[in-house]
Tab-separated table of C-alpha atoms in Angstrom:
chain	number	residue	atom	x	y	z
A	223	MET	CA	-24.585	1.947	-2.424
A	224	PRO	CA	-25.695	2.379	1.208
A	225	GLU	CA	-23.536	0.509	3.718
A	226	HIS	CA	-26.376	-1.449	5.309
A	227	ILE	CA	-27.319	-3.325	2.147
A	228	VAL	CA	-25.643	-6.718	2.116
A	229	THR	CA	-24.072	-7.203	-1.283
A	230	SER	CA	-22.427	-10.214	-2.818
A	231	PHE	CA	-18.669	-10.310	-3.195
A	232	ASP	CA	-19.104	-10.440	-6.964
A	233	ALA	CA	-21.207	-7.284	-6.880
A	234	GLU	CA	-18.457	-5.526	-4.930
A	235	LEU	CA	-15.864	-6.560	-7.508
A	236	GLU	CA	-18.186	-5.476	-10.313
A	237	LEU	CA	-18.592	-2.060	-8.715
A	238	LEU	CA	-14.813	-1.605	-8.626
A	239	ARG	CA	-14.575	-2.609	-12.277
A	240	SER	CA	-17.290	-0.220	-13.380
A	241	LYS	CA	-15.703	2.688	-11.500
A	242	ILE	CA	-12.372	1.988	-13.166
A	243	ALA	CA	-14.052	1.725	-16.570
A	244	GLU	CA	-15.595	5.135	-15.929
A	245	MET	CA	-12.204	6.559	-14.899
A	246	GLY	CA	-10.675	5.125	-18.073
A	247	GLY	CA	-13.306	6.818	-20.238
A	248	VAL	CA	-12.697	10.187	-18.571
A	249	ALA	CA	-8.904	9.865	-18.921
A	250	GLU	CA	-9.118	8.863	-22.603
A	251	LYS	CA	-11.247	11.916	-23.365
A	252	MET	CA	-8.907	14.206	-21.396
A	253	LEU	CA	-5.868	12.988	-23.341
A	254	ASP	CA	-7.650	13.296	-26.689
A	255	ASP	CA	-9.053	16.747	-25.891
A	256	SER	CA	-5.760	18.103	-24.553
A	257	THR	CA	-4.005	17.163	-27.793
A	258	ARG	CA	-6.768	18.608	-29.970
A	259	ALA	CA	-6.622	21.774	-27.871
A	260	LEU	CA	-2.885	22.007	-28.633
A	261	VAL	CA	-3.227	21.451	-32.371
A	262	ARG	CA	-6.264	23.742	-32.820
A	263	ARG	CA	-5.153	26.325	-30.220
A	264	ASP	CA	-8.509	25.808	-28.552
A	265	SER	CA	-8.359	27.401	-25.098
A	266	ALA	CA	-11.983	26.560	-24.248
A	267	LEU	CA	-11.299	22.873	-24.816
A	268	ALA	CA	-8.108	23.074	-22.718
A	269	ARG	CA	-10.132	24.554	-19.861
A	270	GLN	CA	-12.664	21.701	-20.121
A	271	VAL	CA	-9.835	19.205	-19.639
A	272	ILE	CA	-8.623	21.062	-16.555
A	273	GLU	CA	-12.118	20.988	-15.065
A	274	ALA	CA	-12.655	17.287	-15.818
A	275	ASP	CA	-9.749	16.270	-13.582
A	276	SER	CA	-11.619	16.555	-10.279
A	277	ARG	CA	-14.012	13.816	-11.451
A	278	LEU	CA	-11.046	11.445	-11.718
A	279	ASP	CA	-9.758	12.406	-8.275
A	280	ASN	CA	-13.142	11.647	-6.718
A	281	LEU	CA	-13.462	8.311	-8.510
A	282	GLN	CA	-9.979	7.286	-7.408
A	283	ARG	CA	-10.870	7.997	-3.792
A	284	GLU	CA	-14.042	5.926	-4.141
A	285	VAL	CA	-12.138	2.998	-5.642
A	286	GLU	CA	-9.616	3.098	-2.803
A	287	GLU	CA	-12.268	3.286	-0.100
A	288	ASN	CA	-14.408	0.521	-1.641
A	289	ALA	CA	-11.402	-1.722	-2.170
A	290	VAL	CA	-10.178	-1.387	1.413
A	291	ALA	CA	-13.689	-1.982	2.766
A	292	THR	CA	-13.994	-5.112	0.632
A	293	ILE	CA	-10.630	-6.477	1.784
A	294	ALA	CA	-11.576	-5.934	5.430
A	295	ARG	CA	-15.074	-7.416	5.006
A	296	ARG	CA	-14.326	-10.410	2.784
A	297	GLN	CA	-10.735	-11.311	3.646
A	298	PRO	CA	-10.170	-12.474	0.077
A	299	VAL	CA	-7.153	-14.584	-0.915
A	300	ALA	CA	-5.268	-15.483	-4.083
A	301	VAL	CA	-6.782	-14.180	-7.332
A	302	ASP	CA	-9.609	-12.299	-5.576
A	303	LEU	CA	-7.155	-10.421	-3.375
A	304	ARG	CA	-4.956	-9.649	-6.371
A	305	ASP	CA	-8.027	-8.383	-8.216
A	306	ILE	CA	-8.875	-5.878	-5.512
A	307	VAL	CA	-5.308	-4.680	-4.944
A	308	SER	CA	-4.988	-4.264	-8.709
A	309	ALA	CA	-8.040	-1.993	-8.730
A	310	ILE	CA	-6.237	0.375	-6.326
A	311	ARG	CA	-3.118	0.331	-8.500
A	312	VAL	CA	-4.933	0.838	-11.808
A	313	ALA	CA	-7.032	3.658	-10.356
A	314	GLY	CA	-3.776	5.323	-9.228
A	315	ASP	CA	-2.285	5.086	-12.718
A	316	VAL	CA	-5.439	6.405	-14.413
A	317	GLU	CA	-5.613	9.305	-11.968
A	318	ARG	CA	-1.983	10.203	-12.791
A	319	ILE	CA	-2.815	10.062	-16.513
A	320	GLY	CA	-5.541	12.624	-15.855
A	321	ASP	CA	-3.087	14.849	-13.960
A	322	LEU	CA	-0.697	14.751	-16.902
A	323	ALA	CA	-3.446	15.606	-19.418
A	324	LYS	CA	-4.458	18.473	-17.124
A	325	ASN	CA	-0.892	19.783	-16.956
A	326	THR	CA	-0.673	19.505	-20.743
A	327	SER	CA	-3.807	21.619	-21.059
A	328	LYS	CA	-2.389	24.287	-18.750
A	329	ARG	CA	0.639	24.519	-21.016
A	330	VAL	CA	-1.655	24.735	-24.058
A	331	LEU	CA	-3.305	27.782	-22.476
A	332	ALA	CA	0.111	29.339	-21.841
A	333	ILE	CA	1.292	29.029	-25.442
A	334	SER	CA	-1.988	29.301	-27.356
A	335	SER	CA	-1.332	32.859	-28.506
A	336	GLU	CA	2.311	32.406	-29.508
A	337	ALA	CA	3.299	32.209	-33.141
A	338	HIS	CA	5.223	29.101	-34.195
A	339	PRO	CA	5.650	26.984	-37.335
A	340	ALA	CA	2.814	24.398	-37.439
A	341	LYS	CA	5.285	21.571	-38.085
A	342	ILE	CA	6.624	21.884	-34.539
A	343	VAL	CA	3.572	20.147	-33.031
A	344	VAL	CA	3.439	17.282	-35.551
A	345	GLY	CA	5.740	15.000	-33.578
A	346	VAL	CA	3.848	15.593	-30.336
A	347	GLN	CA	0.537	14.896	-32.071
A	348	HIS	CA	1.893	11.630	-33.437
A	349	MET	CA	3.086	10.635	-29.940
A	350	SER	CA	-0.355	11.379	-28.564
A	351	ASP	CA	-2.034	9.210	-31.235
A	352	LEU	CA	0.185	6.269	-30.293
A	353	VAL	CA	-0.409	6.745	-26.566
A	354	GLN	CA	-4.183	7.038	-27.041
A	355	ALA	CA	-4.177	3.685	-28.827
A	356	GLN	CA	-2.125	2.185	-25.982
A	357	LEU	CA	-4.496	3.571	-23.365
A	358	LYS	CA	-7.579	2.264	-25.147
A	359	ASP	CA	-6.025	-1.191	-25.574
A	360	VAL	CA	-4.846	-1.481	-21.982
A	361	LEU	CA	-8.245	-0.440	-20.626
A	362	ASP	CA	-9.857	-3.099	-22.839
A	363	ALA	CA	-7.299	-5.630	-21.609
A	364	TYR	CA	-8.134	-4.735	-18.020
A	365	ALA	CA	-11.906	-5.049	-18.586
A	366	GLU	CA	-11.372	-8.461	-20.206
A	367	ARG	CA	-8.566	-9.558	-17.856
A	368	ASN	CA	-6.685	-10.402	-21.054
A	369	GLU	CA	-2.987	-10.803	-20.267
A	370	GLN	CA	-2.017	-11.336	-23.917
A	371	LYS	CA	-3.450	-7.956	-24.889
A	372	ALA	CA	-1.707	-6.474	-21.858
A	373	LEU	CA	1.638	-7.908	-22.963
A	374	ASP	CA	1.088	-6.426	-26.434
A	375	VAL	CA	0.683	-2.964	-24.890
A	376	TRP	CA	3.697	-3.526	-22.664
A	377	SER	CA	5.949	-4.484	-25.572
A	378	ARG	CA	4.798	-1.549	-27.736
A	379	ASP	CA	5.914	1.117	-25.246
A	380	ASP	CA	9.369	1.265	-26.851
A	381	ARG	CA	7.809	2.818	-29.985
A	382	ILE	CA	6.551	5.721	-27.902
A	383	ASP	CA	9.912	6.122	-26.217
A	384	ALA	CA	11.692	6.110	-29.579
A	385	LEU	CA	9.318	8.758	-30.895
A	386	TYR	CA	9.763	10.846	-27.736
A	387	ASN	CA	13.531	10.725	-28.136
A	388	SER	CA	13.244	11.944	-31.707
A	389	VAL	CA	10.783	14.722	-30.768
A	390	PHE	CA	13.139	15.803	-27.961
A	391	ARG	CA	16.060	16.146	-30.381
A	392	GLU	CA	13.900	17.901	-32.978
A	393	LEU	CA	12.705	20.476	-30.446
A	394	LEU	CA	16.266	21.222	-29.304
A	395	THR	CA	17.133	21.856	-32.946
A	396	TYR	CA	14.295	24.372	-33.357
A	397	MET	CA	15.496	26.144	-30.229
A	398	MET	CA	19.063	26.366	-31.501
A	399	GLU	CA	17.949	27.577	-34.930
A	400	ASP	CA	15.924	30.480	-33.583
A	401	THR	CA	15.981	31.649	-29.968
A	402	ARG	CA	12.440	33.022	-30.395
A	403	ASN	CA	11.295	29.367	-30.385
A	404	ILE	CA	12.812	28.661	-26.958
A	405	THR	CA	9.806	29.357	-24.739
A	406	TYR	CA	7.335	27.581	-27.017
A	407	CYS	CA	9.600	24.583	-27.500
A	408	THR	CA	10.382	24.346	-23.783
A	409	HIS	CA	6.672	23.931	-23.095
A	410	LEU	CA	6.434	21.362	-25.880
A	411	LEU	CA	9.353	19.460	-24.327
A	412	PHE	CA	7.448	19.162	-21.047
A	413	LEU	CA	4.250	18.400	-22.921
A	414	ALA	CA	5.953	15.602	-24.880
A	415	LYS	CA	7.399	14.311	-21.610
A	416	ASN	CA	3.862	14.259	-20.143
A	417	ILE	CA	2.679	12.103	-23.037
A	418	GLU	CA	5.677	9.801	-22.680
A	419	ARG	CA	4.843	9.437	-18.984
A	420	ILE	CA	1.222	8.605	-19.840
A	421	GLY	CA	2.699	5.820	-21.961
A	422	ASP	CA	4.635	4.615	-18.902
A	423	HIS	CA	1.408	4.508	-16.901
A	424	THR	CA	-0.259	2.340	-19.578
A	425	THR	CA	2.742	0.032	-19.218
A	426	ASN	CA	2.246	-0.059	-15.439
A	427	ILE	CA	-1.398	-1.008	-15.976
A	428	ALA	CA	-0.348	-3.768	-18.382
A	429	GLU	CA	2.010	-5.153	-15.722
A	430	THR	CA	-0.784	-5.056	-13.155
A	431	ILE	CA	-3.137	-6.980	-15.484
A	432	TYR	CA	-0.479	-9.628	-16.025
A	433	TYR	CA	-0.001	-9.931	-12.274
A	434	VAL	CA	-3.763	-10.268	-11.652
A	435	THR	CA	-4.313	-12.965	-14.237
A	436	THR	CA	-1.132	-14.990	-13.697
A	437	GLY	CA	0.027	-14.167	-10.154
A	438	GLU	CA	3.475	-13.496	-11.630
A	439	ALA	CA	5.443	-10.383	-12.527
A	440	VAL	CA	6.085	-9.803	-16.242
A	441	ALA	CA	9.277	-11.668	-17.140
A	442	GLY	CA	12.152	-9.708	-18.626
A	443	GLU	CA	13.187	-6.123	-18.485
A	444	ARG	CA	10.694	-3.387	-19.099
A	445	PRO	CA	10.873	-1.959	-22.645
A	446	LYS	CA	13.634	0.577	-23.085
A	447	GLY	CA	12.635	3.890	-21.569
A	448	ASP	CA	13.189	7.540	-22.302
A	449	THR	CA	16.872	7.837	-23.141
A	450	THR	CA	16.909	11.631	-23.449
A	451	SER	CA	18.374	11.817	-19.964
A	452	PHE	CA	21.508	10.490	-21.666
A	453	THR	CA	21.304	12.949	-24.558
A	454	THR	CA	24.318	15.211	-24.741
A	455	THR	CA	25.051	17.912	-27.265
A	456	GLY	CA	27.467	15.599	-29.002
A	457	GLU	CA	24.734	13.074	-29.812
A	458	ILE	CA	22.224	15.469	-31.319
B	146	MET	CA	9.205	-12.558	9.680
B	147	PRO	CA	7.960	-16.086	8.807
B	148	GLU	CA	4.223	-16.275	8.136
B	149	HIS	CA	3.511	-18.998	10.722
B	150	ILE	CA	4.545	-16.898	13.703
B	151	VAL	CA	1.519	-15.280	15.277
B	152	THR	CA	2.279	-11.628	15.785
B	153	SER	CA	0.383	-8.933	17.594
B	154	PHE	CA	-1.437	-6.257	15.648
B	155	ASP	CA	0.874	-3.640	17.156
B	156	ALA	CA	3.901	-5.559	15.962
B	157	GLU	CA	2.466	-5.599	12.454
B	158	LEU	CA	1.932	-1.821	12.523
B	159	GLU	CA	5.442	-1.353	13.918
B	160	LEU	CA	6.879	-3.403	11.068
B	161	LEU	CA	5.158	-1.152	8.524
B	162	ARG	CA	6.495	1.930	10.281
B	163	SER	CA	10.032	0.648	10.376
B	164	LYS	CA	9.979	-0.265	6.691
B	165	ILE	CA	8.754	3.213	5.806
B	166	ALA	CA	11.408	4.784	8.040
B	167	GLU	CA	14.005	2.736	6.159
B	168	MET	CA	12.547	3.863	2.804
B	169	GLY	CA	12.667	7.471	3.975
B	170	GLY	CA	16.347	7.174	4.903
B	171	VAL	CA	17.204	5.723	1.490
B	172	ALA	CA	15.235	8.437	-0.347
B	173	GLU	CA	16.816	11.269	1.667
B	174	LYS	CA	20.288	9.991	0.842
B	175	MET	CA	19.393	9.579	-2.860
B	176	LEU	CA	18.161	13.163	-3.093
B	177	ASP	CA	21.204	14.545	-1.267
B	178	ASP	CA	23.661	12.453	-3.299
B	179	SER	CA	22.029	13.287	-6.644
B	180	THR	CA	22.384	17.002	-5.944
B	181	ARG	CA	25.982	16.673	-4.765
B	182	ALA	CA	26.705	14.627	-7.902
B	183	LEU	CA	25.350	17.521	-9.994
B	184	VAL	CA	27.316	20.232	-8.229
B	185	ARG	CA	30.600	18.268	-8.053
B	186	ARG	CA	30.161	16.557	-11.459
B	187	ASP	CA	30.629	13.258	-9.644
B	188	SER	CA	29.573	10.463	-11.989
B	189	ALA	CA	30.438	7.686	-9.531
B	190	LEU	CA	28.075	9.187	-6.969
B	191	ALA	CA	25.336	9.565	-9.607
B	192	ARG	CA	25.686	5.872	-10.433
B	193	GLN	CA	25.365	4.954	-6.732
B	194	VAL	CA	22.034	6.809	-6.633
B	195	ILE	CA	20.800	4.912	-9.694
B	196	GLU	CA	21.726	1.595	-8.086
B	197	ALA	CA	20.101	2.448	-4.745
B	198	ASP	CA	16.651	2.765	-6.346
B	199	SER	CA	15.918	-0.974	-6.504
B	200	ARG	CA	16.100	-1.126	-2.696
B	201	LEU	CA	13.207	1.357	-2.528
B	202	ASP	CA	11.182	-0.616	-5.077
B	203	ASN	CA	11.558	-3.793	-3.030
B	204	LEU	CA	10.652	-2.071	0.224
B	205	GLN	CA	7.550	-0.533	-1.338
B	206	ARG	CA	6.394	-3.972	-2.496
B	207	GLU	CA	6.933	-5.347	1.009
B	208	VAL	CA	4.946	-2.512	2.590
B	209	GLU	CA	2.066	-3.087	0.184
B	210	GLU	CA	2.026	-6.847	0.727
B	211	ASN	CA	2.265	-6.563	4.518
B	212	ALA	CA	-0.420	-3.878	4.649
B	213	VAL	CA	-2.903	-5.875	2.578
B	214	ALA	CA	-2.235	-9.023	4.628
B	215	THR	CA	-2.811	-7.073	7.838
B	216	ILE	CA	-6.092	-5.587	6.575
B	217	ALA	CA	-7.357	-9.048	5.575
B	218	ARG	CA	-6.222	-10.672	8.831
B	219	ARG	CA	-7.223	-8.012	11.367
B	220	GLN	CA	-10.165	-6.241	9.713
B	221	PRO	CA	-9.138	-2.991	11.376
B	222	VAL	CA	-11.470	-0.003	11.550
B	223	ALA	CA	-11.195	3.751	12.122
B	224	VAL	CA	-7.728	5.037	13.010
B	225	ASP	CA	-6.068	1.614	12.673
B	226	LEU	CA	-7.419	1.165	9.165
B	227	ARG	CA	-6.369	4.697	8.236
B	228	ASP	CA	-2.907	3.953	9.635
B	229	ILE	CA	-2.439	0.939	7.381
B	230	VAL	CA	-3.859	2.558	4.249
B	231	SER	CA	-1.612	5.541	4.905
B	232	ALA	CA	1.423	3.257	4.963
B	233	ILE	CA	0.604	2.168	1.389
B	234	ARG	CA	0.205	5.793	0.291
B	235	VAL	CA	3.368	7.071	1.976
B	236	ALA	CA	5.418	4.166	0.601
B	237	GLY	CA	4.113	5.080	-2.874
B	238	ASP	CA	5.205	8.697	-2.480
B	239	VAL	CA	8.645	7.786	-1.138
B	240	GLU	CA	9.168	5.326	-3.974
B	241	ARG	CA	8.324	8.072	-6.491
B	242	ILE	CA	10.806	10.403	-4.749
B	243	GLY	CA	13.466	7.753	-5.320
B	244	ASP	CA	12.508	7.478	-9.000
B	245	LEU	CA	12.886	11.230	-9.397
B	246	ALA	CA	16.292	11.265	-7.679
B	247	LYS	CA	17.327	8.403	-9.964
B	248	ASN	CA	16.198	10.302	-13.066
B	249	THR	CA	18.088	13.360	-11.812
B	250	SER	CA	21.246	11.255	-11.498
B	251	LYS	CA	20.867	9.941	-15.054
B	252	ARG	CA	20.732	13.517	-16.275
B	253	VAL	CA	23.807	14.349	-14.177
B	254	LEU	CA	25.687	11.589	-16.017
B	255	ALA	CA	24.523	12.980	-19.358
B	256	ILE	CA	25.800	16.509	-18.699
B	257	SER	CA	28.767	15.850	-16.395
B	258	SER	CA	31.351	16.512	-19.103
B	259	GLU	CA	29.769	19.640	-20.577
B	260	ALA	CA	31.219	23.051	-19.888
B	261	HIS	CA	28.860	25.600	-18.331
B	262	PRO	CA	29.097	28.603	-16.006
B	263	ALA	CA	28.987	27.334	-12.382
B	264	LYS	CA	26.292	29.872	-11.462
B	265	ILE	CA	23.741	27.970	-13.590
B	266	VAL	CA	23.359	25.212	-10.979
B	267	VAL	CA	23.077	27.515	-7.956
B	268	GLY	CA	19.287	27.868	-8.154
B	269	VAL	CA	18.787	24.123	-8.513
B	270	GLN	CA	21.065	23.475	-5.537
B	271	HIS	CA	19.068	25.923	-3.442
B	272	MET	CA	15.814	24.201	-4.457
B	273	SER	CA	17.270	20.857	-3.452
B	274	ASP	CA	18.302	22.197	-0.021
B	275	LEU	CA	14.744	23.382	0.630
B	276	VAL	CA	13.210	20.104	-0.539
B	277	GLN	CA	15.636	18.053	1.562
B	278	ALA	CA	14.529	19.975	4.648
B	279	GLN	CA	10.883	19.366	3.707
B	280	LEU	CA	11.500	15.651	3.225
B	281	LYS	CA	13.305	15.297	6.554
B	282	ASP	CA	10.547	17.173	8.394
B	283	VAL	CA	7.693	15.242	6.818
B	284	LEU	CA	9.343	11.901	7.579
B	285	ASP	CA	9.773	13.010	11.200
B	286	ALA	CA	6.126	14.110	11.257
B	287	TYR	CA	5.079	10.701	9.946
B	288	ALA	CA	7.164	8.818	12.529
B	289	GLU	CA	5.658	10.967	15.307
B	290	ARG	CA	2.148	11.123	13.785
B	291	ASN	CA	2.474	14.874	14.323
B	292	GLU	CA	-0.154	16.689	12.256
B	293	GLN	CA	1.096	20.151	13.228
B	294	LYS	CA	4.529	19.404	11.814
B	295	ALA	CA	2.819	17.951	8.743
B	296	LEU	CA	0.810	21.144	8.245
B	297	ASP	CA	4.020	23.175	8.511
B	298	VAL	CA	5.537	21.174	5.651
B	299	TRP	CA	2.332	21.471	3.642
B	300	SER	CA	2.225	25.250	3.961
B	301	ARG	CA	5.913	25.686	3.092
B	302	ASP	CA	5.620	24.057	-0.349
B	303	ASP	CA	4.849	27.414	-1.972
B	304	ARG	CA	8.429	28.546	-1.251
B	305	ILE	CA	9.729	25.683	-3.366
B	306	ASP	CA	7.272	26.452	-6.134
B	307	ALA	CA	8.279	30.121	-6.113
B	308	LEU	CA	11.938	29.174	-6.335
B	309	TYR	CA	11.220	26.697	-9.140
B	310	ASN	CA	9.422	29.396	-11.118
B	311	SER	CA	12.398	31.721	-10.748
B	312	VAL	CA	14.887	28.959	-11.716
B	313	PHE	CA	12.732	28.145	-14.771
B	314	ARG	CA	12.834	31.757	-15.975
B	315	GLU	CA	16.554	32.062	-15.258
B	316	LEU	CA	17.355	28.943	-17.286
B	317	LEU	CA	15.326	30.196	-20.256
B	318	THR	CA	17.373	33.393	-20.116
B	319	TYR	CA	20.677	31.481	-20.244
B	320	MET	CA	19.370	29.555	-23.258
B	321	MET	CA	18.407	32.730	-25.089
B	322	GLU	CA	21.733	34.411	-24.290
B	323	ASP	CA	23.823	31.613	-25.742
B	324	THR	CA	22.442	28.706	-27.774
B	325	ARG	CA	25.380	26.563	-26.626
B	326	ASN	CA	23.682	26.477	-23.217
B	327	ILE	CA	20.468	24.948	-24.620
B	328	THR	CA	21.175	21.262	-24.088
B	329	TYR	CA	22.657	21.741	-20.628
B	330	CYS	CA	19.862	24.046	-19.520
B	331	THR	CA	17.167	21.765	-20.931
B	332	HIS	CA	18.439	18.972	-18.691
B	333	LEU	CA	18.538	21.381	-15.756
B	334	LEU	CA	14.910	22.373	-16.478
B	335	PHE	CA	13.826	18.750	-16.175
B	336	LEU	CA	16.080	18.273	-13.173
B	337	ALA	CA	14.561	21.310	-11.428
B	338	LYS	CA	11.107	19.968	-12.303
B	339	ASN	CA	12.074	16.648	-10.670
B	340	ILE	CA	12.979	18.457	-7.467
B	341	GLU	CA	9.761	20.470	-7.567
B	342	ARG	CA	7.837	17.200	-7.958
B	343	ILE	CA	9.698	15.721	-4.971
B	344	GLY	CA	8.378	18.721	-3.069
B	345	ASP	CA	4.855	17.823	-4.225
B	346	HIS	CA	5.313	14.294	-2.894
B	347	THR	CA	6.348	15.643	0.529
B	348	THR	CA	3.111	17.645	0.449
B	349	ASN	CA	1.145	14.480	-0.374
B	350	ILE	CA	2.758	12.763	2.615
B	351	ALA	CA	1.840	15.712	4.830
B	352	GLU	CA	-1.793	15.410	3.698
B	353	THR	CA	-1.741	11.687	4.455
B	354	ILE	CA	-0.400	12.311	7.969
B	355	TYR	CA	-3.143	14.839	8.609
B	356	TYR	CA	-5.734	12.331	7.410
B	357	VAL	CA	-4.342	9.553	9.627
B	358	THR	CA	-4.283	11.620	12.783
B	359	THR	CA	-7.527	13.558	12.321
B	360	GLY	CA	-9.642	11.465	9.929
B	361	GLU	CA	-10.166	14.635	7.892
B	362	ALA	CA	-8.703	16.020	4.684
B	363	VAL	CA	-6.555	19.137	5.019
B	364	ALA	CA	-8.880	22.139	4.848
B	365	GLY	CA	-8.290	24.736	2.171
B	366	GLU	CA	-6.632	24.677	-1.177
B	367	ARG	CA	-3.252	23.133	-1.610
B	368	PRO	CA	-0.425	25.701	-1.687
B	369	LYS	CA	-0.010	27.352	-5.059
B	370	GLY	CA	1.764	25.042	-7.461
B	371	ASP	CA	4.210	25.316	-10.295
B	372	THR	CA	3.007	28.241	-12.389
B	373	THR	CA	5.572	27.852	-15.159
B	374	SER	CA	2.921	26.094	-17.239
B	375	PHE	CA	1.456	29.603	-17.524
B	376	THR	CA	4.787	31.231	-18.365
B	377	THR	CA	4.780	32.895	-21.778
B	378	THR	CA	7.547	34.805	-23.462
B	379	GLY	CA	5.862	38.049	-22.484
B	380	GLU	CA	6.175	37.312	-18.787
B	381	ILE	CA	9.830	36.394	-18.688
């Protein structure tokens, strides 16, 4: 939109929303494709994910620039100000989700030719399914400014963390059973961690939605996080 | 500062700078302490790092709130607007650095009682030394708005990435040599990755400084990143 056209405040907000909706669509596809590339050993698909990431980076920059221009021009207060600041935050989270899907795809390329028992990726695939559902729901909640849906996403993050913890332990077991699995499983560990972190970003977005609609922070502690940093040999 | 006191624009910018300087000091200490906690197996020190993180979270929120209020109140343009937006970005990067140091400290607690050859941590310690120097230099560059110093930091990130890649390979070797090292080394892999990511955040800050002072993005590709996502068994 050229700068010299005078737009309404509502149109400026709508533009931010539509850019974030577009970012969300790109990120959802990147996450889905990166997981399918892992399961099917599809290097071409992994490369598509890597290429898609620059679109997200550009959109994030546009959201940030538009949001700052709107704040300076309109001097919004209360819910309108929260709405615009939230757009910057959500765009940041979605951009990070894209980065993580991109990194996942790079690892898929690295291990695509290595032999491994098919069962090893099952846990990671299941994690990805859960996180994709979370991402879809939180993007819907953002589009609708629906804090109840956002709270649902927020409270479901512990399922992903629990699954990540079990995948982490399972992968260590495969490594101990057969040292030839170590390189493959190490990449899967980082890949599973990427997916767990995408889950954390959906939780961040849920918190932002709650803040926009209510003006308050989510009450209570965030759902229990990744506990593998406390995993010792004795506990496995 | 109470809201009803009319402050000068310069005083508002100065407040942002001082809050970010404070954040930088906290993050530097967290990174240093988390590494010393690893090397000395000092659980008390690791716990101090974990507790320090909430201070960074609060400061980041204050920077964001003050910056948005200043944009709405002053409607700054050009370099002043870039200065304020950059404060939000830099605070975000420093807060993430604190999160990574905190995660490192949690892993230190998890592995503090496990036996392992002392040489295993040497590479990680060396990485941390390099990243601490980068962090110090980029915070100085930000305080001085010195884009040359910022570019120096930016171009030195490849040394950290090279060291990370060598630490990654070394740790895989220890795991393959003796499966009893697997749990310890897995934590060190994530810990080394945390430090590498802290290096990436110092590079982000350097790019922000360059943008503030020149109004331009850094020319050229970012220094070569972590290539371990391309590491296969064959290459080790």
